[in-house]
């Protein structure tokens, strides 16, 4: 079934075409037609989608589960994409407009055929789980994005390349179980890194903490079984790396012990008074030698 929604239609209500499996071609003529959340949710047969230039917002769940649609063109004028708006899509290519500013949580989650993403220069924020479980996603260009939400690329098992030049904040578990990601240099623009950022990123071999990183959440590299050492960019005034192990600058807190370090014995430096949460979790340590100054062992440290 081919459907064209003419400009005379002022609104398409929530769930208007919900689970309509016969719909194959959809064209919306006017940007003045207001789309409601979940309007075309579950239209699994759509193979062609035409949206009008000037459309401002893609509502929540509006085009969720368009699993037969391979080419997605988001028109110029769109500024925001709502939660789960295009989740579970069959997209092999997505064209993002220059007007786009923000992408909501889970907006493209579980789009398992999508191989790459190049965001437009106006996008500054991507929400939690935005591209999670996009299992074919290998390359991402974030351009001017400053904030990446929690679990944004979690379980993107093919991800190997992430480019960014304005990133300031990386949310917790953003690269959770990105098992193909081998090298990551936290950009010099980044100030804050969330907890369990690389949890079970088993392919990670190189991790460099950027020069301006100020805060790092717990469990930075828990389960990184290929990571033998953490590196620190020159000029970082907030952290220290000794023998590939990450501490705060004055070495009073053990921040992260790389999961691929092969030594089975670890002697805690005399200066350390705090072992951060998840700092030594999932490592090869069999013999831990403490010191007389240790006062705190935080949650799931071992």
XYZ file of C-alpha atoms in Angstrom, residues 209-210 213 216 230-233 235-257 269 271-272:
34
model
C 43.710 9.681 29.059
C 43.464 13.142 27.493
C 40.424 15.181 31.718
C 36.884 9.852 35.728
C 46.873 2.870 30.588
C 48.616 5.901 29.102
C 48.384 9.560 30.090
C 48.667 12.472 27.655
C 50.179 17.973 30.441
C 47.391 16.282 32.394
C 47.453 17.896 35.855
C 44.832 15.674 37.518
C 46.093 12.109 37.182
C 49.259 10.036 37.269
C 50.196 6.777 35.562
C 52.845 4.546 37.086
C 53.718 1.261 35.413
C 50.526 1.506 33.334
C 48.253 1.903 36.377
C 46.083 5.009 36.832
C 46.098 7.062 40.037
C 45.005 10.562 40.963
C 47.729 13.198 40.705
C 49.081 12.885 44.252
C 48.749 9.099 44.143
C 46.417 8.861 47.128
C 43.697 7.096 45.095
C 43.988 4.044 42.872
C 41.636 4.922 40.006
C 41.959 2.082 37.492
C 44.039 -1.056 37.029
C 52.013 2.150 46.674
C 50.847 6.829 49.269
C 47.497 5.256 48.344
